[in-house]
PDB file of C-alpha atoms and ligand atoms in Angstrom:
ATOM      1  CA  MET Z   1     -19.209  -2.877  -1.746  1.00  0.00           C
ATOM      2  CA  ILE Z   2     -15.863  -1.494  -2.771  1.00  0.00           C
ATOM      3  CA  ASP Z   3     -13.103  -4.103  -2.527  1.00  0.00           C
ATOM      4  CA  ILE Z   4     -10.619  -2.105  -0.469  1.00  0.00           C
ATOM      5  CA  SER Z   5      -8.451  -5.043   0.575  1.00  0.00           C
ATOM      6  CA  GLY Z   6      -8.144  -6.222  -3.041  1.00  0.00           C
ATOM      7  CA  THR Z   7      -7.218  -2.696  -4.137  1.00  0.00           C
ATOM      8  CA  ARG Z   8      -4.619  -2.494  -1.417  1.00  0.00           C
ATOM      9  CA  GLN Z   9      -3.151  -5.817  -2.451  1.00  0.00           C
ATOM     10  CA  PHE Z  10      -3.045  -4.783  -6.118  1.00  0.00           C
ATOM     11  CA  HIS Z  11      -1.226  -1.536  -5.267  1.00  0.00           C
ATOM     12  CA  GLY Z  12       1.107  -2.997  -2.648  1.00  0.00           C
ATOM     13  CA  HIS Z  13       0.265  -0.662   0.242  1.00  0.00           C
ATOM     14  CA  PHE Z  14      -2.478   1.589   1.535  1.00  0.00           C
ATOM     15  CA  CYS Z  15      -1.893   5.335   1.224  1.00  0.00           C
ATOM     16  CA  PRO Z  16      -3.771   8.634   0.831  1.00  0.00           C
ATOM     17  CA  GLY Z  17      -3.370   8.573  -2.956  1.00  0.00           C
ATOM     18  CA  LEU Z  18      -4.860   5.105  -3.223  1.00  0.00           C
ATOM     19  CA  ALA Z  19      -7.719   6.232  -0.977  1.00  0.00           C
ATOM     20  CA  LEU Z  20      -8.448   9.151  -3.336  1.00  0.00           C
ATOM     21  CA  GLY Z  21      -8.567   6.723  -6.250  1.00  0.00           C
ATOM     22  CA  ILE Z  22     -10.949   4.489  -4.300  1.00  0.00           C
ATOM     23  CA  ARG Z  23     -13.281   7.446  -3.650  1.00  0.00           C
ATOM     24  CA  ALA Z  24     -13.170   8.534  -7.302  1.00  0.00           C
ATOM     25  CA  ALA Z  25     -13.796   4.964  -8.489  1.00  0.00           C
ATOM     26  CA  GLU Z  26     -16.760   4.722  -6.144  1.00  0.00           C
ATOM     27  CA  VAL Z  27     -18.381   7.744  -7.841  1.00  0.00           C
ATOM     28  CA  ALA Z  28     -17.521   6.413 -11.317  1.00  0.00           C
ATOM     29  CA  LEU Z  29     -19.087   3.031 -10.563  1.00  0.00           C
ATOM     30  CA  ARG Z  30     -22.250   4.701  -9.301  1.00  0.00           C
ATOM     31  CA  GLU Z  31     -22.616   7.301 -12.079  1.00  0.00           C
ATOM     32  CA  ILE Z  32     -21.163   5.503 -15.098  1.00  0.00           C
ATOM     33  CA  GLY Z  33     -20.901   1.839 -14.085  1.00  0.00           C
ATOM     34  CA  PRO Z  34     -17.986  -0.577 -14.402  1.00  0.00           C
ATOM     35  CA  HIS Z  35     -16.308  -1.422 -17.672  1.00  0.00           C
ATOM     36  CA  SER Z  36     -17.548  -4.766 -18.984  1.00  0.00           C
ATOM     37  CA  SER Z  37     -17.334  -6.786 -22.192  1.00  0.00           C
ATOM     38  CA  ASP Z  38     -20.600  -5.267 -23.469  1.00  0.00           C
ATOM     39  CA  GLU Z  39     -20.251  -1.776 -22.011  1.00  0.00           C
ATOM     40  CA  GLU Z  40     -17.039   0.036 -22.709  1.00  0.00           C
ATOM     41  CA  VAL Z  41     -16.041   2.678 -20.192  1.00  0.00           C
ATOM     42  CA  VAL Z  42     -13.033   4.873 -20.883  1.00  0.00           C
ATOM     43  CA  ALA Z  43     -11.151   6.619 -18.086  1.00  0.00           C
ATOM     44  CA  ILE Z  44      -8.974   9.658 -18.732  1.00  0.00           C
ATOM     45  CA  VAL Z  45      -6.639  10.245 -15.800  1.00  0.00           C
ATOM     46  CA  GLU Z  46      -4.639  13.452 -15.439  1.00  0.00           C
ATOM     47  CA  THR Z  47      -2.071  11.997 -13.038  1.00  0.00           C
ATOM     48  CA  ASP Z  48       0.055   8.869 -12.798  1.00  0.00           C
ATOM     49  CA  ASN Z  49       0.136   8.632  -9.009  1.00  0.00           C
ATOM     50  CA  CYS Z  50      -1.078   5.899  -6.617  1.00  0.00           C
ATOM     51  CA  SER Z  51      -4.748   6.783  -7.209  1.00  0.00           C
ATOM     52  CA  VAL Z  52      -4.676   5.336 -10.727  1.00  0.00           C
ATOM     53  CA  ASP Z  53      -4.096   1.816  -9.403  1.00  0.00           C
ATOM     54  CA  ALA Z  54      -7.419   2.035  -7.554  1.00  0.00           C
ATOM     55  CA  ILE Z  55      -9.093   3.311 -10.727  1.00  0.00           C
ATOM     56  CA  GLN Z  56      -7.707   0.400 -12.737  1.00  0.00           C
ATOM     57  CA  TYR Z  57      -8.474  -2.264 -10.167  1.00  0.00           C
ATOM     58  CA  LEU Z  58     -11.991  -1.117  -9.326  1.00  0.00           C
ATOM     59  CA  THR Z  59     -13.429   0.182 -12.617  1.00  0.00           C
ATOM     60  CA  GLY Z  60     -11.848  -2.212 -15.113  1.00  0.00           C
ATOM     61  CA  CYS Z  61     -10.391   0.694 -17.111  1.00  0.00           C
ATOM     62  CA  THR Z  62      -6.824  -0.453 -17.571  1.00  0.00           C
ATOM     63  CA  PHE Z  63      -3.760   0.602 -19.473  1.00  0.00           C
ATOM     64  CA  GLY Z  64      -3.503  -2.726 -21.303  1.00  0.00           C
ATOM     65  CA  LYS Z  65      -7.098  -2.650 -22.547  1.00  0.00           C
ATOM     66  CA  GLY Z  66      -6.526   0.811 -23.986  1.00  0.00           C
ATOM     67  CA  ASN Z  67      -9.451   2.297 -22.057  1.00  0.00           C
ATOM     68  CA  LEU Z  68      -7.240   4.144 -19.601  1.00  0.00           C
ATOM     69  CA  ILE Z  69      -5.758   7.280 -21.090  1.00  0.00           C
ATOM     70  CA  HIS Z  70      -3.085   9.222 -19.229  1.00  0.00           C
ATOM     71  CA  LEU Z  71      -2.747  12.959 -19.719  1.00  0.00           C
ATOM     72  CA  ASP Z  72       0.392  14.168 -17.973  1.00  0.00           C
ATOM     73  CA  TYR Z  73      -1.121  17.238 -16.303  1.00  0.00           C
ATOM     74  CA  GLY Z  74      -0.265  16.348 -12.703  1.00  0.00           C
ATOM     75  CA  LYS Z  75      -3.840  16.810 -11.477  1.00  0.00           C
ATOM     76  CA  ASN Z  76      -5.968  14.500  -9.392  1.00  0.00           C
ATOM     77  CA  ALA Z  77      -8.709  14.627 -12.003  1.00  0.00           C
ATOM     78  CA  PHE Z  78     -10.481  11.665 -13.555  1.00  0.00           C
ATOM     79  CA  THR Z  79     -12.964  11.633 -16.429  1.00  0.00           C
ATOM     80  CA  PHE Z  80     -15.110   8.573 -17.118  1.00  0.00           C
ATOM     81  CA  ILE Z  81     -17.007   8.121 -20.363  1.00  0.00           C
ATOM     82  CA  ARG Z  82     -19.594   5.451 -21.135  1.00  0.00           C
ATOM     83  CA  ARG Z  83     -19.405   4.631 -24.807  1.00  0.00           C
ATOM     84  CA  SER Z  84     -23.016   3.432 -25.284  1.00  0.00           C
ATOM     85  CA  ASP Z  85     -24.669   6.793 -24.577  1.00  0.00           C
ATOM     86  CA  GLY Z  86     -21.672   9.118 -24.269  1.00  0.00           C
ATOM     87  CA  LYS Z  87     -22.426  10.033 -20.644  1.00  0.00           C
ATOM     88  CA  ALA Z  88     -19.273  11.479 -19.103  1.00  0.00           C
ATOM     89  CA  ILE Z  89     -18.315  12.813 -15.693  1.00  0.00           C
ATOM     90  CA  ARG Z  90     -15.183  14.572 -14.532  1.00  0.00           C
ATOM     91  CA  ILE Z  91     -14.173  14.059 -10.924  1.00  0.00           C
ATOM     92  CA  VAL Z  92     -11.670  16.503  -9.449  1.00  0.00           C
ATOM     93  CA  VAL Z  93     -10.184  16.139  -5.985  1.00  0.00           C
ATOM     94  CA  ARG Z  94     -10.628  19.445  -4.173  1.00  0.00           C
ATOM     95  CA  PRO Z  95      -7.474  21.192  -2.902  1.00  0.00           C
ATOM     96  CA  ASN Z  96      -6.612  20.140   0.651  1.00  0.00           C
ATOM     97  CA  ALA Z  97      -9.477  17.715   0.456  1.00  0.00           C
ATOM     98  CA  ALA Z  98      -8.620  15.661   3.510  1.00  0.00           C
ATOM     99  CA  GLY Z  99      -7.969  18.704   5.692  1.00  0.00           C
ATOM    100  CA  GLU Z 100      -4.593  19.943   6.900  1.00  0.00           C
ATOM    101  CA  PRO Z 101      -2.177  17.099   7.582  1.00  0.00           C
ATOM    102  CA  ASP Z 102      -1.404  16.381  11.203  1.00  0.00           C
ATOM    103  CA  PRO Z 103       1.741  18.364  12.276  1.00  0.00           C
ATOM    104  CA  GLU Z 104       3.442  15.141  13.383  1.00  0.00           C
ATOM    105  CA  TYR Z 105       2.910  13.678   9.893  1.00  0.00           C
ATOM    106  CA  THR Z 106       4.483  16.755   8.311  1.00  0.00           C
ATOM    107  CA  ALA Z 107       7.444  16.695  10.741  1.00  0.00           C
ATOM    108  CA  VAL Z 108       8.136  12.960  10.322  1.00  0.00           C
ATOM    109  CA  SER Z 109       7.925  13.117   6.560  1.00  0.00           C
ATOM    110  CA  GLN Z 110      10.258  16.128   6.448  1.00  0.00           C
ATOM    111  CA  ARG Z 111      12.831  14.295   8.581  1.00  0.00           C
ATOM    112  CA  LEU Z 112      12.595  11.227   6.346  1.00  0.00           C
ATOM    113  CA  ASN Z 113      12.921  13.280   3.164  1.00  0.00           C
ATOM    114  CA  SER Z 114      15.931  15.238   4.384  1.00  0.00           C
ATOM    115  CA  GLY Z 115      17.812  12.129   5.545  1.00  0.00           C
ATOM    116  CA  GLN Z 116      17.543  13.124   9.236  1.00  0.00           C
ATOM    117  CA  ALA Z 117      15.251  10.340  10.311  1.00  0.00           C
ATOM    118  CA  GLU Z 118      15.116   9.479  13.997  1.00  0.00           C
ATOM    119  CA  PRO Z 119      14.686   5.899  15.220  1.00  0.00           C
ATOM    120  CA  GLY Z 120      11.116   4.735  14.662  1.00  0.00           C
ATOM    121  CA  ASP Z 121      10.312   7.461  12.111  1.00  0.00           C
ATOM    122  CA  ALA Z 122       9.860   5.073   9.207  1.00  0.00           C
ATOM    123  CA  GLU Z 123       7.362   2.914  11.141  1.00  0.00           C
ATOM    124  CA  ARG Z 124       5.550   5.974  12.464  1.00  0.00           C
ATOM    125  CA  PHE Z 125       5.329   7.405   8.964  1.00  0.00           C
ATOM    126  CA  THR Z 126       3.711   4.228   7.638  1.00  0.00           C
ATOM    127  CA  GLU Z 127       1.184   4.402  10.478  1.00  0.00           C
ATOM    128  CA  LEU Z 128       0.390   8.091   9.925  1.00  0.00           C
ATOM    129  CA  HIS Z 129       0.270   7.615   6.156  1.00  0.00           C
ATOM    130  CA  GLU Z 130      -2.326   4.872   6.600  1.00  0.00           C
ATOM    131  CA  GLN Z 131      -4.290   7.054   9.030  1.00  0.00           C
ATOM    132  CA  ARG Z 132      -4.342   9.827   6.491  1.00  0.00           C
ATOM    133  CA  GLY Z 133      -5.585   7.361   3.884  1.00  0.00           C
ATOM    134  CA  GLN Z 134      -8.334   6.364   6.286  1.00  0.00           C
ATOM    135  CA  GLN Z 135      -9.294  10.071   6.703  1.00  0.00           C
ATOM    136  CA  VAL Z 136      -9.685  10.252   2.931  1.00  0.00           C
ATOM    137  CA  LEU Z 137     -11.913   7.161   2.965  1.00  0.00           C
ATOM    138  CA  ASP Z 138     -14.055   8.660   5.737  1.00  0.00           C
ATOM    139  CA  ALA Z 139     -14.351  12.211   4.359  1.00  0.00           C
ATOM    140  CA  PRO Z 140     -17.790  13.310   3.109  1.00  0.00           C
ATOM    141  CA  GLU Z 141     -17.871  12.936  -0.676  1.00  0.00           C
ATOM    142  CA  ALA Z 142     -18.931  16.525  -1.383  1.00  0.00           C
ATOM    143  CA  ASP Z 143     -16.016  17.896   0.689  1.00  0.00           C
ATOM    144  CA  LEU Z 144     -13.535  15.679  -1.096  1.00  0.00           C
ATOM    145  CA  LEU Z 145     -14.627  15.631  -4.734  1.00  0.00           C
ATOM    146  CA  ASP Z 146     -16.062  17.973  -7.296  1.00  0.00           C
ATOM    147  CA  VAL Z 147     -18.130  15.878  -9.712  1.00  0.00           C
ATOM    148  CA  ARG Z 148     -19.588  17.302 -12.912  1.00  0.00           C
ATOM    149  CA  VAL Z 149     -21.322  15.904 -15.937  1.00  0.00           C
ATOM    150  CA  VAL Z 150     -19.252  16.993 -18.932  1.00  0.00           C
ATOM    151  CA  ALA Z 151     -19.536  16.839 -22.698  1.00  0.00           C
ATOM    152  CA  THR Z 152     -16.463  14.998 -23.926  1.00  0.00           C
ATOM    153  CA  PRO Z 153     -15.911  13.638 -27.415  1.00  0.00           C
ATOM    154  CA  LEU Z 154     -15.543   9.874 -27.389  1.00  0.00           C
ATOM    155  CA  PRO Z 155     -11.910   8.806 -27.647  1.00  0.00           C
ATOM    156  CA  ALA Z 156     -11.115   6.689 -30.690  1.00  0.00           C
ATOM    157  CA  GLN Z 157     -11.640   2.947 -30.235  1.00  0.00           C
ATOM    158  CA  ALA Z 158      -8.507   0.984 -29.436  1.00  0.00           C
ATOM    159  CA  ARG Z 159      -7.314  -0.380 -32.768  1.00  0.00           C
ATOM    160  CA  ILE Z 160      -4.912  -3.041 -33.790  1.00  0.00           C
ATOM    161  CA  PHE Z 161      -2.196  -1.873 -36.157  1.00  0.00           C
ATOM    162  CA  ARG Z 162       0.145  -4.053 -38.127  1.00  0.00           C
ATOM    163  CA  SER Z 163       3.779  -4.263 -37.150  1.00  0.00           C
ATOM    164  CA  LEU Z 164       6.921  -3.753 -39.158  1.00  0.00           C
ATOM    165  CA  VAL Z 165      10.384  -5.042 -38.322  1.00  0.00           C
ATOM    166  CA  CYS Z 166      12.926  -2.326 -37.503  1.00  0.00           C
ATOM    167  CA  GLU Z 167      15.775  -2.604 -40.011  1.00  0.00           C
ATOM    168  CA  GLU Z 168      18.312  -1.638 -37.349  1.00  0.00           C
ATOM    169  CA  CYS Z 169      17.494  -3.736 -34.245  1.00  0.00           C
ATOM    170  CA  GLY Z 170      15.219  -6.333 -35.853  1.00  0.00           C
ATOM    171  CA  GLU Z 171      12.435  -5.807 -33.312  1.00  0.00           C
ATOM    172  CA  SER Z 172       8.808  -5.845 -34.354  1.00  0.00           C
ATOM    173  CA  THR Z 173       7.289  -2.361 -34.015  1.00  0.00           C
ATOM    174  CA  MET Z 174       3.739  -1.030 -34.428  1.00  0.00           C
ATOM    175  CA  GLU Z 175       3.648   0.575 -37.879  1.00  0.00           C
ATOM    176  CA  THR Z 176       2.309   3.892 -36.576  1.00  0.00           C
ATOM    177  CA  ARG Z 177       5.358   4.189 -34.326  1.00  0.00           C
ATOM    178  CA  THR Z 178       7.978   3.582 -36.982  1.00  0.00           C
ATOM    179  CA  ARG Z 179      10.133   6.237 -38.647  1.00  0.00           C
ATOM    180  CA  GLN Z 180      11.715   6.319 -42.089  1.00  0.00           C
ATOM    181  CA  PHE Z 181      15.324   7.291 -42.503  1.00  0.00           C
ATOM    182  CA  HIS Z 182      17.098   7.140 -45.869  1.00  0.00           C
ATOM    183  CA  GLY Z 183      14.373   4.762 -46.964  1.00  0.00           C
ATOM    184  CA  ARG Z 184      14.851   2.380 -44.032  1.00  0.00           C
ATOM    185  CA  VAL Z 185      12.114   1.549 -41.560  1.00  0.00           C
ATOM    186  CA  LEU Z 186      13.265   2.213 -37.993  1.00  0.00           C
ATOM    187  CA  CYS Z 187      11.808   2.009 -34.494  1.00  0.00           C
ATOM    188  CA  ILE Z 188      11.855   5.216 -32.446  1.00  0.00           C
ATOM    189  CA  PRO Z 189      14.941   4.434 -30.293  1.00  0.00           C
ATOM    190  CA  CYS Z 190      16.986   3.369 -33.332  1.00  0.00           C
ATOM    191  CA  PHE Z 191      15.839   6.462 -35.225  1.00  0.00           C
ATOM    192  CA  ARG Z 192      16.885   8.677 -32.331  1.00  0.00           C
ATOM    193  CA  ALA Z 193      20.261   6.973 -32.008  1.00  0.00           C
ATOM    194  CA  LEU Z 194      20.938   7.503 -35.732  1.00  0.00           C
ATOM    195  CA  GLU Z 195      19.747  11.096 -35.565  1.00  0.00           C
ATOM    196  CA  LYS Z 196      22.225  11.794 -32.744  1.00  0.00           C
ATOM    197  CA  ARG Z 197      25.102  10.429 -34.806  1.00  0.00           C
ATOM    198  CA  MET Z 198      24.311  12.736 -37.752  1.00  0.00           C
TER     199      MET Z 198
HETATM  200 ZN1   ZN N 201       0.557   4.416  -2.792  1.00  0.00          ZN
HETATM  201 ZN1   ZN N 202      15.107  -0.596 -33.767  1.00  0.00          ZN
END
């Protein structure tokens, strides 16, 4: 069973984006399995929207563990790779997957976005937004998602690098992220600040 209430709590609200992430995670858990201490699963997400919170919460692929990789392509597409045998799937949300939005939803959200909200619009929007999320949860999987087995090279294992102290701000910085300037070791923001002054 997918823990929808836990996912909702983790994300802070229920919305169509979160629902898409829940549906994608459901497929990943079935086809690839959850990340665990003896089975590393890597997720590559091509968006940074609400859906990724569901992916993190439900599959155990998280930013902090280094097994969640973000590619800034602005697509609702999620690839999951199981390190033990290299099995990988790419899940893409089909365009207009949950059907056309209800005209009232479109009208209310336009009023809210253009600062012409009428009394009760904000509450109504929350309601309609949740309904739309529910439509995503109820949609048949094949209508909603395109799922393919793909051949993807395994991403490099998360590694621990040593840190150096930035000679400008004194903050400890991962060595691979430091810059050298006139023989001094600098962190990226200090390097950029110096570069601007040149
Ligand atoms: Zn959300
Ligand atoms: Zn610095």
